[in-house]
mmCIF file of C-alpha atoms and ligand atoms in Angstrom:
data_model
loop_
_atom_site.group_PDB
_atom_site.id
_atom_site.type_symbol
_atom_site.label_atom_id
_atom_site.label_comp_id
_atom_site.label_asym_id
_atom_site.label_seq_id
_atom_site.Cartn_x
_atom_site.Cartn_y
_atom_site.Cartn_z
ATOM 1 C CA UNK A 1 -78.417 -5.991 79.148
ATOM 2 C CA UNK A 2 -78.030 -4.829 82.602
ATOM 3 C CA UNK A 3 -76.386 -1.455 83.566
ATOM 4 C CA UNK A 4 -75.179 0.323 86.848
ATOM 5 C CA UNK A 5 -75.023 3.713 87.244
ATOM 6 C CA UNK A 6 -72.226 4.098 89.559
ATOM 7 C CA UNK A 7 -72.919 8.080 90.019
ATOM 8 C CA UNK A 8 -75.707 10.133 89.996
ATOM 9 C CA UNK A 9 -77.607 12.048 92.074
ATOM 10 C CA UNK A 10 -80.998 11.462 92.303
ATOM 11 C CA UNK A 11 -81.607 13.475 95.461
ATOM 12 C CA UNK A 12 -81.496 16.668 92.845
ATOM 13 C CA UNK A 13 -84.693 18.445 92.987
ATOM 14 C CA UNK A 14 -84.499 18.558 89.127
ATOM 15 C CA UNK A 15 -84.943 14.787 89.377
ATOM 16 C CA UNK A 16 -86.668 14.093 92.944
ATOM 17 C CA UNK A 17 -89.966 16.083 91.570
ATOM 18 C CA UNK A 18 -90.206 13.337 89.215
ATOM 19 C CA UNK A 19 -88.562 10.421 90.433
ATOM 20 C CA UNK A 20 -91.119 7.500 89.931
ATOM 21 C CA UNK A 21 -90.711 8.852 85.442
ATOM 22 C CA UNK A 22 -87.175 9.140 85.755
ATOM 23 C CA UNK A 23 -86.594 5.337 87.868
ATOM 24 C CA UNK A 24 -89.177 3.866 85.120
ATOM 25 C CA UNK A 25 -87.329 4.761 82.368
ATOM 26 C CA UNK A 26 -84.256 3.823 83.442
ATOM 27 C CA UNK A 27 -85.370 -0.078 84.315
ATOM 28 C CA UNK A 28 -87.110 0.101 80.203
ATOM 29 C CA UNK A 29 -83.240 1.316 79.344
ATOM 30 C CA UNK A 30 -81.688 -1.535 81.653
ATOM 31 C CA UNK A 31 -80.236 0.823 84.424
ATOM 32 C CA UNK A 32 -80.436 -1.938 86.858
ATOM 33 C CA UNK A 33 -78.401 -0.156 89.797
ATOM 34 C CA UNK A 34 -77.338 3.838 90.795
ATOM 35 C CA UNK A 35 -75.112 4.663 92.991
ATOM 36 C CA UNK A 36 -76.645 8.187 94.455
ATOM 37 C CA UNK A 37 -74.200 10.368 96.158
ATOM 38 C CA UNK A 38 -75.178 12.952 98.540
ATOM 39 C CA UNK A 39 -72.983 16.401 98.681
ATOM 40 C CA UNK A 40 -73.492 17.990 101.823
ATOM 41 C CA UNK A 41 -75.404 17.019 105.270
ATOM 42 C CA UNK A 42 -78.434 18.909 103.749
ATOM 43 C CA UNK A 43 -79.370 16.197 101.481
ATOM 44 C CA UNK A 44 -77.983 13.232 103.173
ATOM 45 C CA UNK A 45 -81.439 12.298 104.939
ATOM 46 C CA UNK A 46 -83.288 12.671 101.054
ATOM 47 C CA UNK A 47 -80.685 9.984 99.427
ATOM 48 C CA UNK A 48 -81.034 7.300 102.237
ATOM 49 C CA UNK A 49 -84.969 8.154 102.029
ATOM 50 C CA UNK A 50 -84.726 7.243 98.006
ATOM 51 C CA UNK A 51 -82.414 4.574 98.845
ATOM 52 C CA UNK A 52 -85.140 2.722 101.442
ATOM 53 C CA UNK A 53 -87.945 3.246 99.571
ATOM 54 C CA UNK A 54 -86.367 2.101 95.656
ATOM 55 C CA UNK A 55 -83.944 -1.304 96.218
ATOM 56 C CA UNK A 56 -82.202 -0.507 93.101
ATOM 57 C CA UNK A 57 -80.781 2.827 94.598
ATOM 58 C CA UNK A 58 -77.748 2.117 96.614
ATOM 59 C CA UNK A 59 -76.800 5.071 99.138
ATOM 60 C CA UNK A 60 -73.467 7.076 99.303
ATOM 61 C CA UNK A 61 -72.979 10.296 101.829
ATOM 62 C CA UNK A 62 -70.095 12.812 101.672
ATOM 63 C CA UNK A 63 -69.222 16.504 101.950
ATOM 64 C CA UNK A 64 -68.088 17.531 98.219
ATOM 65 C CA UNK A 65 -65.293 20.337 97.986
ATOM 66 C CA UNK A 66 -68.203 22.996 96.225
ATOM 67 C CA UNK A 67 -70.418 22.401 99.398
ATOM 68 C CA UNK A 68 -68.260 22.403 102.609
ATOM 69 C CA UNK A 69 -68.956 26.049 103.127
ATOM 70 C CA UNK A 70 -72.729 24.813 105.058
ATOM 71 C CA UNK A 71 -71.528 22.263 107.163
ATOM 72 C CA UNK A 72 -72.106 22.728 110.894
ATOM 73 C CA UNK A 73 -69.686 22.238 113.046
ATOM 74 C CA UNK A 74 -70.688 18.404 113.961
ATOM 75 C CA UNK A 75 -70.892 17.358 109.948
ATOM 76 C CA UNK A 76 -68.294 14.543 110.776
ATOM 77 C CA UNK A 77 -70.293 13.013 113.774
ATOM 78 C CA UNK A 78 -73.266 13.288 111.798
ATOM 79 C CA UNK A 79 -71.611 11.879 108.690
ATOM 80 C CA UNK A 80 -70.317 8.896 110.920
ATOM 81 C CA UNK A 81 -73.964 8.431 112.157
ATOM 82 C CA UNK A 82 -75.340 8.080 108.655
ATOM 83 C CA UNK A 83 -72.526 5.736 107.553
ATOM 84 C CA UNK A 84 -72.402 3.293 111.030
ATOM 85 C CA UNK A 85 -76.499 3.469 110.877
ATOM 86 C CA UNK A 86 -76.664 2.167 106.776
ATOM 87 C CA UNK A 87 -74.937 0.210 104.522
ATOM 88 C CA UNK A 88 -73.548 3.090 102.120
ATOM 89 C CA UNK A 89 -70.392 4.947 100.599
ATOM 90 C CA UNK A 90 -68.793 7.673 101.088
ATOM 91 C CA UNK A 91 -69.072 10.463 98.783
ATOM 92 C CA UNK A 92 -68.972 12.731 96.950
ATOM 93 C CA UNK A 93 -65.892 14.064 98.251
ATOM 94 C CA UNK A 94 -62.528 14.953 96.338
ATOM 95 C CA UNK A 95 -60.462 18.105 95.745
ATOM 96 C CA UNK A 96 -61.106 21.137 93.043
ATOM 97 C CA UNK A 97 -58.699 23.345 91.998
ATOM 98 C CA UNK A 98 -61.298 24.919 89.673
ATOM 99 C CA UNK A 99 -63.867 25.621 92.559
ATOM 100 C CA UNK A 100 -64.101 29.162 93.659
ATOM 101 C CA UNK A 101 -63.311 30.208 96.133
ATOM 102 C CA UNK A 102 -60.457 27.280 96.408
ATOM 103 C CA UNK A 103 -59.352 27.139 99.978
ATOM 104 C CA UNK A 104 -57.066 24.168 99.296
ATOM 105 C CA UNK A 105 -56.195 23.718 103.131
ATOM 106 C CA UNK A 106 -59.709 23.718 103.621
ATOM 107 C CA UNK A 107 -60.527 21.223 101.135
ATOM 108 C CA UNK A 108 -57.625 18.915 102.138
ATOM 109 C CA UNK A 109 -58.853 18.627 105.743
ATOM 110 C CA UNK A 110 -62.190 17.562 104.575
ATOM 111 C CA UNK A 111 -60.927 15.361 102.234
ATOM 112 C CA UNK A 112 -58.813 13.283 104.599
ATOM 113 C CA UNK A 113 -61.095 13.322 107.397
ATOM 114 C CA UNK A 114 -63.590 11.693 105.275
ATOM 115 C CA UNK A 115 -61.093 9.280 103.502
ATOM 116 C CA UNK A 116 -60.253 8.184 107.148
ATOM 117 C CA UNK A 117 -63.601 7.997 108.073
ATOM 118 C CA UNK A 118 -64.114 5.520 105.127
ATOM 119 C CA UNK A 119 -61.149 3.382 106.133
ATOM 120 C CA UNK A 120 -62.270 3.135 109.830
ATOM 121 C CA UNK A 121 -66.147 2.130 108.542
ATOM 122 C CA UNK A 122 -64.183 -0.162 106.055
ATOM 123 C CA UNK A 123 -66.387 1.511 103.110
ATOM 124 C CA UNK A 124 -65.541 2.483 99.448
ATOM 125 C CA UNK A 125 -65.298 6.165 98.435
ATOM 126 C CA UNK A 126 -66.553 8.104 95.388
ATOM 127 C CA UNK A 127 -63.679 10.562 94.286
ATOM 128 C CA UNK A 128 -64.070 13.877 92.697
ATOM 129 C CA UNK A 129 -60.707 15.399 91.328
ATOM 130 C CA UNK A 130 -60.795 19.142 89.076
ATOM 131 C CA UNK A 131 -57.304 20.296 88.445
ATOM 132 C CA UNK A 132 -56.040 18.761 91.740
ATOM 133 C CA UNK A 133 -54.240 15.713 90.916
ATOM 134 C CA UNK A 134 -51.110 16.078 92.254
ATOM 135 C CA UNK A 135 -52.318 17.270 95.603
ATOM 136 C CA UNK A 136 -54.836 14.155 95.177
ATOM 137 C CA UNK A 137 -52.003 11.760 94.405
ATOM 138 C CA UNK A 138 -50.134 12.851 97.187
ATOM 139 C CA UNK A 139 -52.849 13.063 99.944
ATOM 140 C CA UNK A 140 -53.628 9.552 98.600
ATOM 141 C CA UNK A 141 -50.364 8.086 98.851
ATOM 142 C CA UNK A 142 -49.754 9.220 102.367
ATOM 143 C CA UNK A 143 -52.959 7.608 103.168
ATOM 144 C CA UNK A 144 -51.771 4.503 102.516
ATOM 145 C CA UNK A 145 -54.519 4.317 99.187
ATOM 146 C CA UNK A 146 -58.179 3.074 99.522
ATOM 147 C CA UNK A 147 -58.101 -0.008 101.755
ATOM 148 C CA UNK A 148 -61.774 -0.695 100.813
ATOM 149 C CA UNK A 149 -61.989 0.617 97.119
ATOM 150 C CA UNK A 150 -63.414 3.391 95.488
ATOM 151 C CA UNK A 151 -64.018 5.075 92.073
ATOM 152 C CA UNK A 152 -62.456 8.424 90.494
ATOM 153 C CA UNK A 153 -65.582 9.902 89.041
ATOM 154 C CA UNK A 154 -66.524 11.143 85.722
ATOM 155 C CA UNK A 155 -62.307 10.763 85.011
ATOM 156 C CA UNK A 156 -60.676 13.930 83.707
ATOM 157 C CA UNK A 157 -57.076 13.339 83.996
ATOM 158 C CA UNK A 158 -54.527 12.282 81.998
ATOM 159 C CA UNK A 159 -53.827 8.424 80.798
ATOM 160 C CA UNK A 160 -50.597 8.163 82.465
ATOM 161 C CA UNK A 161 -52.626 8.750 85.816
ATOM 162 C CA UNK A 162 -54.233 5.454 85.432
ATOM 163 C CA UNK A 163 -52.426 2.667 86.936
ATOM 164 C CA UNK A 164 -50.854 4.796 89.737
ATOM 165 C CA UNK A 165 -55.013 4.957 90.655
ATOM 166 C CA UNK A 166 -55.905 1.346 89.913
ATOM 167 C CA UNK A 167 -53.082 0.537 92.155
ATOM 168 C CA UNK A 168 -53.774 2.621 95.080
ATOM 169 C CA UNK A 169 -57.151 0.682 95.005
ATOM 170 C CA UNK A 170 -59.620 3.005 93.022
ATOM 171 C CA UNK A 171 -61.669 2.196 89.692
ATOM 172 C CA UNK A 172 -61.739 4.439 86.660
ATOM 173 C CA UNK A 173 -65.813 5.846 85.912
ATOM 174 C CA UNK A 174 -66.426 7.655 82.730
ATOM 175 C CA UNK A 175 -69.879 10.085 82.048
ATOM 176 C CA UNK A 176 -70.716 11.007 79.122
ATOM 177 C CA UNK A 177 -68.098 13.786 78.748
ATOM 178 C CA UNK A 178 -65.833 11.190 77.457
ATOM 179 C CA UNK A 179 -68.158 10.139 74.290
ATOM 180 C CA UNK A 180 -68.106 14.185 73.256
ATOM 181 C CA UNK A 181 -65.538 14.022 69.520
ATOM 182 C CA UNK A 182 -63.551 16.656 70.630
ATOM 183 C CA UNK A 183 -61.984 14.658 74.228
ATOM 184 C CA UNK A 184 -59.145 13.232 72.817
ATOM 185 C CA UNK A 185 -57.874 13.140 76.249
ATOM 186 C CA UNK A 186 -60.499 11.702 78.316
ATOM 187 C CA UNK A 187 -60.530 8.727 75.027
ATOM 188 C CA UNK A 188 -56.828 8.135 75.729
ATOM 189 C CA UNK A 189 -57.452 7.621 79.485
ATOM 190 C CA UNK A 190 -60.343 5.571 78.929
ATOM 191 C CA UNK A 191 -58.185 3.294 76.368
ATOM 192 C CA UNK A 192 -55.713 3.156 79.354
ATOM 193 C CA UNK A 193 -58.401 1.448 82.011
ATOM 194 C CA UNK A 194 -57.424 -2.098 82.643
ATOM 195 C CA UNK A 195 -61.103 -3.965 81.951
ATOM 196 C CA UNK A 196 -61.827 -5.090 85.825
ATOM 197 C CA UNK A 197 -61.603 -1.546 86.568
ATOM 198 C CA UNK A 198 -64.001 0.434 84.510
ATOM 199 C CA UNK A 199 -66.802 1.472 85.286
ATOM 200 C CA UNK A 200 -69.956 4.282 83.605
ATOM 201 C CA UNK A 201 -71.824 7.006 85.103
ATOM 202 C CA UNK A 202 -74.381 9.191 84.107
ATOM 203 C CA UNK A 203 -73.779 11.953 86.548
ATOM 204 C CA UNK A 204 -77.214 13.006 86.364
ATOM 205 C CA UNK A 205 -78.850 15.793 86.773
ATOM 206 C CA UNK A 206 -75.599 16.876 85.168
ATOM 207 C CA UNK A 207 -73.686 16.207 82.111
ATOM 208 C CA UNK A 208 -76.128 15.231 79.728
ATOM 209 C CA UNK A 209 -74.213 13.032 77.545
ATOM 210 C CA UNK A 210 -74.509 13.247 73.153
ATOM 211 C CA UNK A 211 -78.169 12.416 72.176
ATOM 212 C CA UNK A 212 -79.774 13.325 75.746
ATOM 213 C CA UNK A 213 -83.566 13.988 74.715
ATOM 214 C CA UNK A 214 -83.513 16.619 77.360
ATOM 215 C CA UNK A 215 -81.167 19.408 79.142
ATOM 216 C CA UNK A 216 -81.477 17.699 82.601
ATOM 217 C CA UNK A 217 -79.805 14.380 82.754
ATOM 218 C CA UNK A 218 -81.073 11.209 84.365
ATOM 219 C CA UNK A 219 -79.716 7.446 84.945
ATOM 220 C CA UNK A 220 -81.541 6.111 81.668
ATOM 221 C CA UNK A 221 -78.791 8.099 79.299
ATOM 222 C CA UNK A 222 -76.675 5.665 80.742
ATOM 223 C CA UNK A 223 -77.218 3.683 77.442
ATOM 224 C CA UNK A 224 -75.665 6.677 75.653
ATOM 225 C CA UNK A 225 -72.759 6.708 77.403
ATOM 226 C CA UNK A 226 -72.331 3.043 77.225
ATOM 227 C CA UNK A 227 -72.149 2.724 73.289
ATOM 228 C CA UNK A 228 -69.920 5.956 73.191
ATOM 229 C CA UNK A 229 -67.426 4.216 75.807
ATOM 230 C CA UNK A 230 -68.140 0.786 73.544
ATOM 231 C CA UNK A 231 -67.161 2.716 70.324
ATOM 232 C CA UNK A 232 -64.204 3.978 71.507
ATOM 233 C CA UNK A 233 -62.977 0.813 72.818
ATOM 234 C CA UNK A 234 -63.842 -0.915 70.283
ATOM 235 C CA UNK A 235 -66.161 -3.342 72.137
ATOM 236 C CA UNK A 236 -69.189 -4.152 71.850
ATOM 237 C CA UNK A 237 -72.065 -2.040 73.996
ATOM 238 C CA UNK A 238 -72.829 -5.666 75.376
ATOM 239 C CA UNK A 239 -69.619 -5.980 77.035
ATOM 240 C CA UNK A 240 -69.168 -2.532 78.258
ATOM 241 C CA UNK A 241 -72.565 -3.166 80.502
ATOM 242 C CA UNK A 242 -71.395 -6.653 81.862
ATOM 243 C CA UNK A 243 -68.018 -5.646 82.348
ATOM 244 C CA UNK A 244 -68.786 -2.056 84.334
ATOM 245 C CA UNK A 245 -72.087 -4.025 86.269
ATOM 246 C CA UNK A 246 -69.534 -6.725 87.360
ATOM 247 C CA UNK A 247 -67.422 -4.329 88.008
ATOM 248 C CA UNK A 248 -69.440 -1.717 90.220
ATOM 249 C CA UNK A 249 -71.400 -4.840 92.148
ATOM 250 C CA UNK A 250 -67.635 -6.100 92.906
ATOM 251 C CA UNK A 251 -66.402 -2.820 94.285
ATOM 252 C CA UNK A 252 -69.732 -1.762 96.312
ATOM 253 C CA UNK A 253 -70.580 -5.828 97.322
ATOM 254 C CA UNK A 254 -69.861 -4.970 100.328
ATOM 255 C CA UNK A 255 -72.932 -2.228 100.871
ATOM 256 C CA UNK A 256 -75.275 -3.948 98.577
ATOM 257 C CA UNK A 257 -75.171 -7.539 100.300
ATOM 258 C CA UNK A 258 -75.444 -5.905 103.775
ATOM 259 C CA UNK A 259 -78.860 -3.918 102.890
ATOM 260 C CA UNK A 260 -81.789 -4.581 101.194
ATOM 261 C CA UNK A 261 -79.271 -4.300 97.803
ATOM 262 C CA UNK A 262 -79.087 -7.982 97.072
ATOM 263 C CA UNK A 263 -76.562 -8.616 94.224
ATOM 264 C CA UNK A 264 -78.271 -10.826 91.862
ATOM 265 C CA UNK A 265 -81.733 -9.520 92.751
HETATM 266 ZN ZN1 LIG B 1 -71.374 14.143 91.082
#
């Protein structure tokens, strides 16, 4: 069985202090890939540094909407420097209504400068959406969708949101909020997905999913969330990892067979 962890973030010093544990047990649980998002400039430098020195860690860099508060005043330069210099997302970046303080303008003009950034580096994007989905639809829409693909994160909206993502280009990634009893709503999205467009995430350090031996999460849970997601579907845990690793090496082919990431490696 091979699994990708298509977000997590491994630069967390809850999970960097003990990296070499952490990467071990995730190869004994099958983890074979994890996509690592950095959320602000400070940590940009620490995920490609895991990235180079562990093949099976695949690099994303973005400014997420808790974290925009710290960037200097050449954070898009610098992102664009990162990107051009690595093959690599970008993300985490997204819009959240639930953040506090909100500063919506704020938010948006982060948001799209990085979205365009994405299209002009012809790179995939890692979404993060909290309470903010029409202003995401709509920022989407008038930017024509995501030319080179991307994933909605840890998914928390409604099913009928689905397809109008799938079609503006993005895949659907569940964590292990969506295996908790009491998510009817995240199991109804989920049950919308079309197959070619799901995809699993452990989210770590966060969101330990049902059955985590311990508080702080990490990318070898990922087996956790897989046979929740396979109950619920109805599947079997088999086809949930071949489906969402064929799935994430599809979307992010175009990083991992440009760097040391070789597909079938
Ligand atoms: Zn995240």
């Amino acid at each position: 069985m091979r699994l990708f962890d298509a977000h997590c973030h491994l630069q967390d010093e809850r999970l960097a202090g003990r990296l070499a544990e952490v990467l071990s047990r995730a190869e004994k649980a099958g983890v074979r890939r994890m996509l690592c998002c950095g959320c602000h400039e400070r940590n940009w430098s620490t995920v490609l540094a895991l990235a180079q020195a562990h093949p099976e860690i695949v690099p994303s860099f973005g400014i997420h909407p808790w974290y925009m508060e710290g960037r200097t005043a050449g954070w898009l330069k610098t992102l664009e420097r990162f990107l051009a210099g690595h093959p690599s997302g970008v993300g985490e970046i997204g819009l959240d209504h639930a953040a506090s303080p909100r500063a919506d303008k704020e938010q948006e003009a982060v948001f799209i400068a990085q979205l365009r950034l994405a299209r002009r580096l012809k790179r995939p994007v890692s979404l993060h959406c909290r309470k903010a989905w029409e202003s995401l639809l709509g920022i989407l829409h008038a930017e024509g969708g995501v030319e080179w693909g991307g994933l909605m994160h840890s998914y928390s909206g409604p099913a009928e949101l689905v397809k109008p993502l799938e079609e503006m280009g993005l895949y659907i990634s569940f964590s292990g909020a969506v295996t908790r009893p009491g998510n009817k709503r995240g199991q109804r999205a989920l049950a919308a997905v079309s197959p070619d467009r799901l995809l699993i995430e452990t989210d770590s350090p966060d969101l330990p999913p049902l059955g985590s031996p311990g508080a702080v999460n990490e990318p070898a849970n990922l087996t956790l969330v897989a046979a929740g997601v396979a109950d619920i579907l109805g599947r079997s845990i088999d086809w949930v990892a071949e489906q969402t690793f064929a799935n994430a090496s599809r979307l992010l082919a175009g990083i991992i067979n440009h760097g040391q990431w070789k597909i079938d490696s």
